[in-house]
Amino acid sequence: MDIATIIGVLFGLVVIVGSIIAGGGAMAFVHIPSLAITMGGMLCATMIHFSLPQFLGIFSIVKKTIVTKIPSSSELIQKMVNYAAINRRDGALALEQEIQNINDMFFVKGLQMLVDGQDSENIRELMSLEIQYLQDRHSTGKKILEFMGAAAPAFGMIGTLIGLVQMLRNLDSPESIGAGMAVALLTTFYGAFAANLILIPLAGKLGIYSKAEVTAMEMITEGVCAIAQGENPTAVREKMQAFISHSRREEVKANI
Amino acid sequence: MDIATIIGVLFGLVVIVGSIIAGGGAMAFVHIPSLAITMGGMLCATMIHFSLPQFLGIFSIVKKTIVTKIPSSSELIQKMVNYAAINRRDGALALEQEIQNINDMFFVKGLQMLVDGQDSENIRELMSLEIQYLQDRHSTGKKILEFMGAAAPAFGMIGTLIGLVQMLRNLDSPESIGAGMAVALLTTFYGAFAANLILIPLAGKLGIYSKAEVTAMEMITEGVCAIAQGENPTAVREKMQAFISHSRREEVKANI
Amino acid sequence: MDIATIIGVLFGLVVIVGSIIAGGGAMAFVHIPSLAITMGGMLCATMIHFSLPQFLGIFSIVKKTIVTKIPSSSELIQKMVNYAAINRRDGALALEQEIQNINDMFFVKGLQMLVDGQDSENIRELMSLEIQYLQDRHSTGKKILEFMGAAAPAFGMIGTLIGLVQMLRNLDSPESIGAGMAVALLTTFYGAFAANLILIPLAGKLGIYSKAEVTAMEMITEGVCAIAQGENPTAVREKMQAFISHSRREEVKANI
Amino acid sequence: MDIATIIGVLFGLVVIVGSIIAGGGAMAFVHIPSLAITMGGMLCATMIHFSLPQFLGIFSIVKKTIVTKIPSSSELIQKMVNYAAINRRDGALALEQEIQNINDMFFVKGLQMLVDGQDSENIRELMSLEIQYLQDRHSTGKKILEFMGAAAPAFGMIGTLIGLVQMLRNLDSPESIGAGMAVALLTTFYGAFAANLILIPLAGKLGIYSKAEVTAMEMITEGVCAIAQGENPTAVREKMQAFISHSRREEVKANI
Amino acid sequence: MDIATIIGVLFGLVVIVGSIIAGGGAMAFVHIPSLAITMGGMLCATMIHFSLPQFLGIFSIVKKTIVTKIPSSSELIQKMVNYAAINRRDGALALEQEIQNINDMFFVKGLQMLVDGQDSENIRELMSLEIQYLQDRHSTGKKILEFMGAAAPAFGMIGTLIGLVQMLRNLDSPESIGAGMAVALLTTFYGAFAANLILIPLAGKLGIYSKAEVTAMEMITEGVCAIAQGENPTAVREKMQAFISHSRREEVKANI
């Protein structure tokens, strides 16, 4: 659960919507046809750019970005050190009953291969491929969000051009000029708002989240492979700690 | 047949044209001279930028992007596994009668070389060259579409400047200001519409399509070479499945 | 003679100038001082950016781009195959009288070294250096055109700012506002027109032309070196055809 | 203490604020709701883009950039030459009492490892990791500031669009048009001001500061490792001086 | 003395200032407060971005770019061929009296090392370091000019926003609208003028000048090292001519 994303979106809405309400006449900012042009145009352009499965997959990736919890490094190391101790004391088969306590599917897959007695080289190859496929999915998601962030203001501008042409045709009723122009500007506002508060920052968050998740997965891979080679808990800890900065390293012992 | 492209273009037109009709006076948005400046200017600039064969080739590439069907990976693997079984049972010559059932020219070429008894190294070199020439053609097509996507708004702006200068010369007839300005803005609208709904997204789709087609061709190359080396159906399947994610792999057996 | 460039420029002028004339008052678009600011400013900025020889060299490169004819691959291969046959039959000296029939200076240079009896390594080194110097010249030409394509709209905007300031000082004569603003916009029009129809597309064409010319020169180098090593006509053809796509290859025999 | 940053910010404020006051009516430039939209929107977008610890860490990094003093090269070399002399005369343990005189934590860490008798390879590995983590932190800080520098004008434009729509709805009270438009433009002014005077230049300074700090840390690493290998003061000086230009090198002797 | 820079700046000023004077009311374009905002803001942002020594160093680099004369290749080769002949006839010490006739400090340094009897490897290492430090200085200078070229229009826009807000507050005195807006636009004009005529082209020239100076220094290094290895004048000439195109090479003989 990414708290910064939620705070950012909520406060952003409060700031923008609040300032609109404070200015009076907030209903002037709600205009369904303008919303349809900006968002509809953006979604259509995105569908033309990407394939249907890629387009439909973006929503689940964004949801996962907000909901999933990246396991803390120290927690990962603590667990792996325990498993290393169990492995040396009772053998790999004893790890089977630990698997049920893990939520992370990637971690489960690694332990299962350990229990199945696969050698470390085999495990590393399979887990690295999984990591690469995750990076591909994330990078496609990032590209889709970035494209949407570029398309939203473009269709906002297209909507404003349509509104201006329609307004200019009715210049003989001067009292409607202001209202017509206000409506024309709304699509530009919608596009700029969606791109700068939601789409572009979310693409950035996906990149940062992807990097963190990949690091966690690499730590798990390193730990599982070390256990598969029969290394002792201290060596397992050392190998996993190479991924985090010195100041955040701490002494971890197997407590089982 | 790329369904996302067609849905995107159709819905995009519905959204934009619909909102124009809903606003009334849709005929104000149809102005042939404005269309001529924007599209004519864009096409002329594209012809100056590229060579004549490149310029003429873009339309066939775009058409092929929409019409061609990229073969599904599982279908490709199933076919190749069958051919591997036939090859081991009856020899390479028995594959000759299978060739007629294939539409994909690249696949046909590979099988033909197999039947002709060429060795795997030779086959790989020739097929890799074909893949590289396809990538070159696709990358040129992508560059042309991207250039057109940049040129369309530029000539839209040029058209608007021409319209503004003409309107400003007739300021003494104030009733015509609105109409003159509306016409002047049309070229900018045409340019932005063509670039953001059609040209830029289509350039993106060409890139994604190119990647998918190249992957399919690489899978075919890998399979044909494996058969040429006399590998059994299971080994052929393994080699081709290395190109797709674990979750999409499935058990495929030769059924002939 | 690059037909696409000429068609593009001519039709582009027809489209833009035609739509100006159709709009009436075409003389309003001819304003020498505006032209002087936009083009003069652009040329001065280009002279500050580049050295004097580079600046003066651009015109000859552009001219050469339009006028020079890149020899067709099949013609090059046919000639080289003939020379290989002559070389094997009568020795390298017999090639001397063929040299007069060639227009391409680069080709002449290569054959001359062949006649002089230099070994293939030496020939390759000297011809590669020539290719590299040509690429340098072309890449400088491309950079100059791209800079001019960026400077032209910038000085167009500077001219418009000057015109606006001058017009705003005379707001008390309201009948002149329109005319003043029309003149102010002309520099922006000139800059956008020059950049988008001429300068930017021409820079692109220079890149495509450069690539084609370099490929032809590399084919000549490969052929001359093969003859210098005493290879037979078939081997010479094979080596030169590696540069072109399979579908465009054809059987060529020595006819002398 | 970076004097250029302080001078730049102070003089920049004097120039901009001074010209506002000179123009009269400075209070028209202070509008809290406009400030809330621009800065609030920018901060929210930054929080959505980055993780919470990254977002909160930026302020301490910026503060450190302004306050921290990068040790001069000649000072570093002088100290290290002295330590090399002490090490050769009295052994590494004699360096322990020198550690208290150093403020730089990185330098202290290196000397401590020297006193602890670790070998040079080990020291180099640990110190290189520290340098890499510092570069990561600085590069994240630079990215955050650059994103803020791009988001500030974007939210300035969003604020202006809100203000324009609100103003256009009240066109019937023509006396308020000027005031409404003035307020609407304020957010664009705030965004451009924050981005161009503070955020973008500060991101640049962070990059230059980071490069200087890394060079100093590399010199320290080189010096400490040389001492760990028992090299004499002259050799230590030579190795550290390889990082600075010839003209700035000077003769340094151990004075202890 | 770079003639193109001087011609470009002079003619650029003539074109722009001339067209202002021709339009009448040239004094409207001189406004000290506007100049202070644009140039002051740009300089302050540059100081925040770079360190104080870098900021102060830019002026000397720009001056040197215009004033310094890059020695012609043929002159360099002629001199070096003579020195090679002297060296073979009379020994390296005989070169000492030639040093006084050279202005280029880099050339002097190289010859001095030759006279001091250093070996060619040592000379090459020291001279390469000097070249690298020059490139660093030039590249920093280029970055500063490019940043100034981006900051000038930004502060021009900030100035215009300030002017617009001040003008809009006084809409009740309609006769002042034109004058107020004209002043507001002046800062944008100043920023665009400084960036496009001076700063951006000068950054480009610095890059081209830097490349030419580095080539000259590499030729000197190559020549001095060849003499240090006792090569004959012809070999020295061959090695230095590898840096220039074939068409510009000429037969040079030692004339002493």
JSON list of N, CA and C in Angstrom, two decimals, chain D residues 76-97:
[
{"chain": "D", "resi": 76, "resn": "LEU", "atom": "N", "xyz": [43.44, 18.13, 1.49]},
{"chain": "D", "resi": 76, "resn": "LEU", "atom": "CA", "xyz": [43.33, 16.67, 1.58]},
{"chain": "D", "resi": 76, "resn": "LEU", "atom": "C", "xyz": [44.68, 16.01, 1.37]},
{"chain": "D", "resi": 77, "resn": "ILE", "atom": "N", "xyz": [45.42, 16.49, 0.33]},
{"chain": "D", "resi": 77, "resn": "ILE", "atom": "CA", "xyz": [46.70, 15.88, 0.01]},
{"chain": "D", "resi": 77, "resn": "ILE", "atom": "C", "xyz": [47.69, 16.11, 1.15]},
{"chain": "D", "resi": 78, "resn": "GLN", "atom": "N", "xyz": [47.70, 17.35, 1.69]},
{"chain": "D", "resi": 78, "resn": "GLN", "atom": "CA", "xyz": [48.61, 17.69, 2.79]},
{"chain": "D", "resi": 78, "resn": "GLN", "atom": "C", "xyz": [48.38, 16.74, 3.97]},
{"chain": "D", "resi": 79, "resn": "LYS", "atom": "N", "xyz": [47.11, 16.57, 4.35]},
{"chain": "D", "resi": 79, "resn": "LYS", "atom": "CA", "xyz": [46.78, 15.70, 5.49]},
{"chain": "D", "resi": 79, "resn": "LYS", "atom": "C", "xyz": [47.24, 14.28, 5.23]},
{"chain": "D", "resi": 80, "resn": "MET", "atom": "N", "xyz": [46.91, 13.78, 4.02]},
{"chain": "D", "resi": 80, "resn": "MET", "atom": "CA", "xyz": [47.19, 12.38, 3.73]},
{"chain": "D", "resi": 80, "resn": "MET", "atom": "C", "xyz": [48.69, 12.12, 3.70]},
{"chain": "D", "resi": 81, "resn": "VAL", "atom": "N", "xyz": [49.46, 13.11, 3.20]},
{"chain": "D", "resi": 81, "resn": "VAL", "atom": "CA", "xyz": [50.91, 12.97, 3.16]},
{"chain": "D", "resi": 81, "resn": "VAL", "atom": "C", "xyz": [51.45, 12.88, 4.58]},
{"chain": "D", "resi": 82, "resn": "ASN", "atom": "N", "xyz": [50.91, 13.70, 5.47]},
{"chain": "D", "resi": 82, "resn": "ASN", "atom": "CA", "xyz": [51.31, 13.63, 6.88]},
{"chain": "D", "resi": 82, "resn": "ASN", "atom": "C", "xyz": [51.01, 12.26, 7.47]},
{"chain": "D", "resi": 83, "resn": "TYR", "atom": "N", "xyz": [49.82, 11.74, 7.21]},
{"chain": "D", "resi": 83, "resn": "TYR", "atom": "CA", "xyz": [49.44, 10.44, 7.76]},
{"chain": "D", "resi": 83, "resn": "TYR", "atom": "C", "xyz": [50.34, 9.35, 7.22]},
{"chain": "D", "resi": 84, "resn": "ALA", "atom": "N", "xyz": [50.73, 9.47, 5.95]},
{"chain": "D", "resi": 84, "resn": "ALA", "atom": "CA", "xyz": [51.62, 8.47, 5.36]},
{"chain": "D", "resi": 84, "resn": "ALA", "atom": "C", "xyz": [52.96, 8.48, 6.10]},
{"chain": "D", "resi": 85, "resn": "ALA", "atom": "N", "xyz": [53.45, 9.69, 6.43]},
{"chain": "D", "resi": 85, "resn": "ALA", "atom": "CA", "xyz": [54.72, 9.81, 7.16]},
{"chain": "D", "resi": 85, "resn": "ALA", "atom": "C", "xyz": [54.58, 9.20, 8.55]},
{"chain": "D", "resi": 86, "resn": "ILE", "atom": "N", "xyz": [53.48, 9.51, 9.24]},
{"chain": "D", "resi": 86, "resn": "ILE", "atom": "CA", "xyz": [53.25, 8.96, 10.58]},
{"chain": "D", "resi": 86, "resn": "ILE", "atom": "C", "xyz": [53.20, 7.43, 10.50]},
{"chain": "D", "resi": 87, "resn": "ASN", "atom": "N", "xyz": [52.49, 6.94, 9.48]},
{"chain": "D", "resi": 87, "resn": "ASN", "atom": "CA", "xyz": [52.31, 5.50, 9.34]},
{"chain": "D", "resi": 87, "resn": "ASN", "atom": "C", "xyz": [53.65, 4.79, 9.18]},
{"chain": "D", "resi": 88, "resn": "ARG", "atom": "N", "xyz": [54.54, 5.42, 8.38]},
{"chain": "D", "resi": 88, "resn": "ARG", "atom": "CA", "xyz": [55.83, 4.77, 8.14]},
{"chain": "D", "resi": 88, "resn": "ARG", "atom": "C", "xyz": [56.73, 4.87, 9.37]},
{"chain": "D", "resi": 89, "resn": "ARG", "atom": "N", "xyz": [56.61, 5.97, 10.12]},
{"chain": "D", "resi": 89, "resn": "ARG", "atom": "CA", "xyz": [57.50, 6.19, 11.25]},
{"chain": "D", "resi": 89, "resn": "ARG", "atom": "C", "xyz": [57.01, 5.40, 12.47]},
{"chain": "D", "resi": 90, "resn": "ASP", "atom": "N", "xyz": [55.68, 5.54, 12.77]},
{"chain": "D", "resi": 90, "resn": "ASP", "atom": "CA", "xyz": [55.17, 5.02, 14.03]},
{"chain": "D", "resi": 90, "resn": "ASP", "atom": "C", "xyz": [54.19, 3.85, 13.87]},
{"chain": "D", "resi": 91, "resn": "GLY", "atom": "N", "xyz": [53.85, 3.50, 12.64]},
{"chain": "D", "resi": 91, "resn": "GLY", "atom": "CA", "xyz": [52.88, 2.42, 12.44]},
{"chain": "D", "resi": 91, "resn": "GLY", "atom": "C", "xyz": [51.46, 2.94, 12.39]},
{"chain": "D", "resi": 92, "resn": "ALA", "atom": "N", "xyz": [50.55, 2.12, 11.87]},
{"chain": "D", "resi": 92, "resn": "ALA", "atom": "CA", "xyz": [49.18, 2.54, 11.65]},
{"chain": "D", "resi": 92, "resn": "ALA", "atom": "C", "xyz": [48.46, 2.93, 12.93]},
{"chain": "D", "resi": 93, "resn": "LEU", "atom": "N", "xyz": [48.82, 2.27, 14.05]},
{"chain": "D", "resi": 93, "resn": "LEU", "atom": "CA", "xyz": [48.10, 2.56, 15.30]},
{"chain": "D", "resi": 93, "resn": "LEU", "atom": "C", "xyz": [48.27, 4.02, 15.72]},
{"chain": "D", "resi": 94, "resn": "ALA", "atom": "N", "xyz": [49.42, 4.61, 15.35]},
{"chain": "D", "resi": 94, "resn": "ALA", "atom": "CA", "xyz": [49.67, 6.00, 15.74]},
{"chain": "D", "resi": 94, "resn": "ALA", "atom": "C", "xyz": [48.69, 6.96, 15.09]},
{"chain": "D", "resi": 95, "resn": "LEU", "atom": "N", "xyz": [47.99, 6.50, 14.05]},
{"chain": "D", "resi": 95, "resn": "LEU", "atom": "CA", "xyz": [47.03, 7.38, 13.35]},
{"chain": "D", "resi": 95, "resn": "LEU", "atom": "C", "xyz": [45.75, 7.56, 14.15]},
{"chain": "D", "resi": 96, "resn": "GLU", "atom": "N", "xyz": [45.55, 6.69, 15.16]},
{"chain": "D", "resi": 96, "resn": "GLU", "atom": "CA", "xyz": [44.27, 6.72, 15.88]},
{"chain": "D", "resi": 96, "resn": "GLU", "atom": "C", "xyz": [43.98, 8.08, 16.48]},
{"chain": "D", "resi": 97, "resn": "GLN", "atom": "N", "xyz": [45.03, 8.74, 17.05]},
{"chain": "D", "resi": 97, "resn": "GLN", "atom": "CA", "xyz": [44.77, 10.02, 17.70]},
{"chain": "D", "resi": 97, "resn": "GLN", "atom": "C", "xyz": [44.53, 11.15, 16.69]}
]
